[in-house]
Amino acid sequence: MAPAKIALKTTENQVKTRLLLSLWDLGGATREVKRGELSKRIVSKGKKVADYQEVITQLEKEGVLVSSKNGYSLVAPKGLEALSEVLKSAALKFEGTTVPTWTANALLKWISENNSIVATASVPVTNSSSNAKKGEIKSYDKFKTVALEVYKQLNRDYNLDNLVPIYRIRRTIGEQVTREQFNEWMLDMQAEDILQLQGGSLPDNDPAKLEDSITTEVSGLRCYAKLLK
């Protein structure tokens, strides 16, 4: 790899590490961190929030974090797995001659907690494992249980007023189920009057979020799920 590309990759890893570590340290694994709260932490002198947007967009596409008009949160367990990977990376280095106090404290906190946090932060439907194969959902009945737990958790944690974005449900469940099976089983839950899949638009109409919603030939785009039972 050419030196310029190595330097670019290193800078990208530094930005990603600073972003993910800040978000985790601010409680982003269990709540939505306000945009201003995160900005104060990650934006260093001579930089601005826009400098991080490309990395944020990429992490959203990878299902590592989700954003709203108010803030950001990590997707469990992918967000914690991504942070673990960048912290292990050989390309991880700190700029300058001093390390900010928050960074040192956050790293110490991570070291003391990482033995258990990845396993416990995910939706408790797997056998304490973040491995997608081990947590694979193989039946509709199991999917219903998981989907309802995820729905209730998201609705409670983010005060969504009983209208939970479908893309958030999909990303939280992650690779435990295929995209096609997720769509089919969500529609089955609607047919059983468990959930109502509603249209409307997302606040930012992000193409990746719309793609992670559900589109049918009859009803068109469905962006939100509402619990009926």
Coordinates of N, CA, C and O in Angstrom, one line a residue, residues 37-142:
E37 N -23.7 17.4 22.6 CA -22.9 16.7 23.6 C -21.7 15.9 23.0 O -20.6 16.0 23.5
L38 N -22.0 15.3 21.9 CA -20.9 14.6 21.2 C -19.9 15.5 20.6 O -18.7 15.3 20.6
S39 N -20.4 16.6 20.0 CA -19.6 17.6 19.3 C -18.5 18.2 20.2 O -17.4 18.3 19.9
K40 N -19.0 18.5 21.5 CA -18.1 19.1 22.4 C -16.9 18.1 22.7 O -15.8 18.6 23.0
R41 N -17.2 16.9 22.7 CA -16.2 15.9 23.0 C -15.2 15.6 21.8 O -14.0 15.5 22.0
I42 N -15.7 15.5 20.6 CA -14.9 15.0 19.5 C -14.3 16.1 18.7 O -13.3 15.8 18.0
V43 N -14.9 17.3 18.7 CA -14.3 18.3 17.8 C -13.2 19.0 18.4 O -13.3 19.8 19.4
S44 N -12.0 18.8 17.9 CA -10.8 19.4 18.4 C -10.5 20.8 17.7 O -11.2 21.1 16.8
K45 N -9.6 21.5 18.2 CA -9.3 22.8 17.7 C -8.9 22.8 16.2 O -8.2 22.0 15.8
G46 N -9.6 23.7 15.5 CA -9.3 23.8 14.0 C -10.2 22.8 13.2 O -10.0 22.8 12.0
K47 N -11.0 22.1 13.9 CA -11.9 21.1 13.2 C -13.4 21.5 13.4 O -13.7 22.3 14.3
K48 N -14.3 20.8 12.7 CA -15.7 21.0 12.9 C -16.4 19.7 12.7 O -15.8 18.7 12.3
V49 N -17.7 19.6 13.1 CA -18.5 18.4 13.1 C -18.5 17.8 11.7 O -18.5 16.6 11.5
A50 N -18.6 18.7 10.7 CA -18.7 18.2 9.3 C -17.5 17.3 8.9 O -17.6 16.4 8.0
D51 N -16.3 17.5 9.6 CA -15.2 16.6 9.3 C -15.4 15.2 9.7 O -14.7 14.3 9.2
Y52 N -16.4 14.9 10.5 CA -16.7 13.6 10.9 C -17.8 12.9 10.2 O -18.1 11.7 10.3
Q53 N -18.5 13.7 9.3 CA -19.7 13.3 8.7 C -19.5 12.0 7.8 O -20.4 11.1 7.8
E54 N -18.5 12.0 7.1 CA -18.2 10.9 6.2 C -18.1 9.6 6.9 O -18.6 8.6 6.5
V55 N -17.3 9.7 8.1 CA -17.2 8.5 8.9 C -18.5 8.1 9.5 O -18.8 6.9 9.6
I56 N -19.3 9.1 10.0 CA -20.6 8.8 10.6 C -21.5 8.1 9.6 O -22.2 7.1 9.9
T57 N -21.5 8.6 8.4 CA -22.4 8.0 7.3 C -22.0 6.6 7.0 O -22.8 5.7 6.9
Q58 N -20.6 6.3 7.0 CA -20.2 5.0 6.7 C -20.5 4.0 7.8 O -21.0 2.9 7.6
L59 N -20.4 4.5 9.1 CA -20.7 3.6 10.2 C -22.2 3.3 10.3 O -22.6 2.3 10.7
E60 N -23.0 4.3 9.8 CA -24.5 4.0 9.7 C -24.8 2.9 8.7 O -25.6 2.1 9.0
K61 N -24.1 3.0 7.6 CA -24.3 2.0 6.5 C -23.9 0.6 7.0 O -24.5 -0.4 6.6
E62 N -22.9 0.6 7.8 CA -22.4 -0.7 8.4 C -23.3 -1.2 9.5 O -23.0 -2.3 10.1
G63 N -24.2 -0.4 10.0 CA -25.1 -0.8 11.1 C -24.4 -0.7 12.4 O -24.8 -1.3 13.4
V64 N -23.4 0.2 12.5 CA -22.6 0.4 13.8 C -23.3 1.4 14.7 O -23.4 1.2 15.9
L65 N -23.9 2.4 14.1 CA -24.6 3.5 14.9 C -25.8 4.0 14.1 O -25.9 3.7 12.9
V66 N -26.7 4.6 14.8 CA -27.9 5.2 14.2 C -27.9 6.7 14.6 O -27.5 7.0 15.7
S67 N -28.4 7.5 13.8 CA -28.5 8.9 14.1 C -30.0 9.4 13.9 O -30.7 8.8 13.1
S68 N -30.3 10.4 14.6 CA -31.6 11.1 14.4 C -31.4 12.6 14.4 O -30.2 13.0 14.4
K69 N -32.4 13.4 14.3 CA -32.2 14.8 14.2 C -31.7 15.3 15.6 O -31.1 16.4 15.6
N70 N -31.8 14.5 16.6 CA -31.3 15.0 17.9 C -30.0 14.4 18.3 O -29.3 15.1 19.1
G71 N -29.6 13.3 17.8 CA -28.3 12.7 18.3 C -28.0 11.4 17.7 O -28.4 11.0 16.6
Y72 N -27.1 10.6 18.4 CA -26.5 9.4 17.9 C -26.6 8.3 19.0 O -26.5 8.6 20.2
S73 N -26.6 7.1 18.6 CA -26.5 6.0 19.5 C -25.9 4.8 18.8 O -25.9 4.6 17.6
L74 N -25.2 3.9 19.6 CA -24.6 2.7 19.1 C -25.6 1.6 18.9 O -26.5 1.5 19.8
V75 N -25.4 0.8 17.9 CA -26.3 -0.3 17.7 C -25.6 -1.5 18.4 O -24.4 -1.8 18.2
A76 N -26.4 -2.2 19.2 CA -25.8 -3.4 19.9 C -26.1 -4.7 19.1 O -27.2 -4.8 18.6
P77 N -25.1 -5.6 19.0 CA -23.7 -5.5 19.5 C -22.7 -4.9 18.6 O -21.5 -4.8 18.9
K78 N -23.1 -4.5 17.4 CA -22.2 -4.1 16.3 C -21.3 -2.9 16.7 O -20.1 -2.8 16.4
G79 N -21.9 -1.9 17.4 CA -21.2 -0.7 17.8 C -20.1 -1.0 18.7 O -19.0 -0.5 18.6
L80 N -20.3 -1.9 19.7 CA -19.3 -2.3 20.6 C -18.2 -3.2 20.0 O -17.0 -3.1 20.3
E81 N -18.6 -4.0 19.0 CA -17.6 -4.8 18.3 C -16.7 -3.9 17.5 O -15.5 -4.2 17.4
A82 N -17.3 -2.9 16.8 CA -16.5 -2.0 16.0 C -15.5 -1.3 16.8 O -14.4 -1.1 16.4
L83 N -15.9 -0.8 18.0 CA -15.0 -0.1 18.9 C -13.9 -1.0 19.3 O -12.7 -0.6 19.4
S84 N -14.2 -2.2 19.7 CA -13.2 -3.2 20.1 C -12.2 -3.4 19.0 O -11.0 -3.4 19.3
E85 N -12.6 -3.5 17.7 CA -11.7 -3.7 16.6 C -10.8 -2.5 16.4 O -9.6 -2.7 16.2
V86 N -11.3 -1.3 16.4 CA -10.4 -0.2 16.2 C -9.4 0.0 17.3 O -8.3 0.5 17.1
L87 N -9.8 -0.3 18.5 CA -8.9 -0.2 19.7 C -7.8 -1.2 19.6 O -6.7 -1.0 20.1
K88 N -8.0 -2.3 18.9 CA -7.0 -3.4 18.7 C -6.1 -3.1 17.5 O -5.1 -3.7 17.3
S89 N -6.5 -2.2 16.7 CA -5.8 -1.9 15.4 C -4.4 -1.4 15.6 O -4.2 -0.6 16.5
A90 N -3.5 -1.9 14.8 CA -2.1 -1.5 14.9 C -2.0 0.0 14.4 O -1.0 0.6 14.7
A91 N -3.0 0.5 13.6 CA -3.0 1.8 13.1 C -3.4 2.9 14.1 O -3.3 4.1 13.9
L92 N -3.9 2.4 15.3 CA -4.3 3.3 16.3 C -3.2 4.1 17.0 O -2.3 3.5 17.6
K93 N -3.2 5.4 16.8 CA -2.2 6.3 17.4 C -2.9 7.6 17.9 O -3.9 8.0 17.3
F94 N -2.3 8.2 18.9 CA -2.8 9.5 19.3 C -2.0 10.6 18.8 O -0.7 10.5 18.8
E95 N -2.6 11.7 18.3 CA -1.9 12.8 17.8 C -1.4 13.7 18.9 O -1.9 13.8 20.0
G96 N -0.3 14.4 18.6 CA 0.3 15.4 19.6 C 1.1 14.7 20.7 O 1.4 13.6 20.6
T97 N 1.4 15.5 21.7 CA 2.3 15.0 22.8 C 1.5 14.7 24.0 O 2.1 14.1 25.0
T98 N 0.2 15.1 24.1 CA -0.6 14.8 25.3 C -1.9 14.1 24.9 O -2.4 14.4 23.8
V99 N -2.4 13.3 25.7 CA -3.7 12.6 25.5 C -4.7 13.3 26.4 O -4.5 13.4 27.6
P100 N -5.9 13.7 25.8 CA -6.9 14.3 26.7 C -7.3 13.4 27.8 O -7.3 12.2 27.7
T101 N -7.6 14.0 29.0 CA -8.0 13.3 30.2 C -9.2 12.4 29.9 O -9.2 11.2 30.3
W102 N -10.2 12.9 29.1 CA -11.4 12.0 28.9 C -11.0 10.8 28.1 O -11.6 9.7 28.4
T103 N -10.0 10.9 27.2 CA -9.6 9.7 26.4 C -9.0 8.7 27.3 O -9.3 7.5 27.2
A104 N -8.0 9.1 28.2 CA -7.4 8.2 29.1 C -8.4 7.5 30.0 O -8.3 6.3 30.2
N105 N -9.3 8.3 30.6 CA -10.3 7.7 31.5 C -11.2 6.8 30.7 O -11.6 5.7 31.3
A106 N -11.6 7.1 29.5 CA -12.5 6.3 28.7 C -11.8 4.9 28.4 O -12.5 3.9 28.5
L107 N -10.5 5.0 28.1 CA -9.8 3.8 27.8 C -9.7 2.9 29.0 O -9.8 1.6 28.9
L108 N -9.4 3.5 30.2 CA -9.4 2.7 31.4 C -10.7 2.1 31.7 O -10.8 0.9 32.2
K109 N -11.8 2.8 31.5 CA -13.1 2.3 31.7 C -13.4 1.2 30.8 O -14.0 0.1 31.2
W110 N -13.0 1.3 29.5 CA -13.2 0.2 28.5 C -12.4 -1.0 28.9 O -13.0 -2.1 28.9
I111 N -11.2 -0.9 29.3 CA -10.4 -2.0 29.7 C -11.0 -2.8 30.9 O -11.0 -4.0 30.9
S112 N -11.6 -2.0 31.8 CA -12.2 -2.7 33.0 C -13.5 -3.3 32.7 O -14.0 -4.2 33.4
E113 N -14.2 -2.9 31.6 CA -15.6 -3.4 31.4 C -15.7 -4.2 30.2 O -16.7 -5.0 30.0
N114 N -14.7 -4.2 29.3 CA -14.9 -4.9 28.0 C -15.1 -6.4 28.0 O -15.5 -7.0 27.1
N115 N -14.7 -7.0 29.2 CA -14.9 -8.4 29.3 C -16.4 -8.9 29.3 O -16.7 -10.0 29.0
S116 N -17.2 -7.9 29.7 CA -18.6 -8.3 29.8 C -19.6 -7.4 29.0 O -20.7 -7.8 28.6
I117 N -19.1 -6.2 28.6 CA -20.1 -5.2 28.0 C -20.6 -5.7 26.7 O -21.8 -5.5 26.4
V118 N -19.8 -6.3 25.8 CA -20.2 -6.7 24.5 C -21.3 -7.8 24.6 O -22.3 -7.8 23.9
A119 N -21.1 -8.6 25.6 CA -22.1 -9.7 25.7 C -23.4 -9.2 26.3 O -24.5 -9.7 25.9
T120 N -23.4 -8.3 27.2 CA -24.6 -7.9 27.9 C -25.3 -6.7 27.3 O -26.5 -6.5 27.6
A121 N -24.7 -6.0 26.4 CA -25.4 -4.8 25.8 C -26.3 -5.2 24.7 O -27.1 -4.4 24.3
S122 N -26.1 -6.4 24.1 CA -27.0 -6.8 23.0 C -28.3 -7.2 23.5 O -28.5 -7.5 24.7
V123 N -29.3 -7.3 22.6 CA -30.7 -7.7 23.1 C -30.6 -9.1 23.6 O -30.0 -10.0 22.9
P124 N -31.1 -9.4 24.8 CA -30.9 -10.7 25.4 C -31.6 -11.8 24.9 O -32.5 -12.4 25.5
V125 N -31.3 -12.2 23.6 CA -32.0 -13.3 22.9 C -31.0 -14.3 22.4 O -31.4 -15.3 21.9
T126 N -29.7 -14.1 22.6 CA -28.7 -15.0 22.3 C -28.1 -15.6 23.5 O -28.4 -15.1 24.6
N127 N -27.3 -16.6 23.4 CA -26.7 -17.2 24.5 C -25.4 -16.5 24.9 O -24.3 -17.0 24.8
S128 N -25.6 -15.2 25.3 CA -24.5 -14.3 25.7 C -23.4 -14.3 24.7 O -22.2 -14.4 25.0
S129 N -23.7 -14.3 23.4 CA -22.7 -14.3 22.4 C -23.1 -13.3 21.3 O -24.3 -13.1 21.0
S130 N -22.1 -12.6 20.7 CA -22.4 -11.6 19.7 C -22.2 -12.3 18.3 O -22.2 -11.6 17.3
N131 N -21.9 -13.6 18.3 CA -21.7 -14.3 17.0 C -23.0 -14.5 16.3 O -24.0 -15.0 16.9
A132 N -23.2 -14.0 15.1 CA -24.5 -13.9 14.4 C -25.0 -15.3 14.2 O -26.2 -15.6 14.2
K133 N -24.1 -16.3 13.9 CA -24.6 -17.7 13.6 C -25.2 -18.3 14.9 O -26.2 -18.9 14.8
K134 N -24.5 -18.1 16.0 CA -25.1 -18.6 17.3 C -26.4 -18.0 17.6 O -27.2 -18.6 18.2
G135 N -26.6 -16.7 17.3 CA -27.8 -16.1 17.6 C -28.8 -16.1 16.5 O -29.8 -15.3 16.5
E136 N -28.6 -16.9 15.5 CA -29.5 -17.0 14.3 C -30.9 -17.3 14.7 O -31.2 -18.2 15.5
I137 N -31.9 -16.5 14.2 CA -33.3 -16.7 14.4 C -33.9 -17.6 13.3 O -33.9 -17.2 12.2
K138 N -34.3 -18.8 13.7 CA -34.7 -19.8 12.7 C -36.2 -20.0 12.6 O -36.7 -20.7 11.7
S139 N -37.0 -19.4 13.5 CA -38.5 -19.6 13.4 C -39.2 -18.3 13.6 O -38.7 -17.3 14.2
Y140 N -40.4 -18.2 13.1 CA -41.3 -17.0 13.2 C -41.6 -16.7 14.6 O -41.6 -15.5 15.0
D141 N -41.9 -17.7 15.4 CA -42.2 -17.5 16.8 C -41.1 -16.9 17.5 O -41.3 -15.9 18.4
K142 N -39.9 -17.3 17.3 CA -38.7 -16.7 17.9 C -38.5 -15.3 17.4 O -38.2 -14.4 18.2

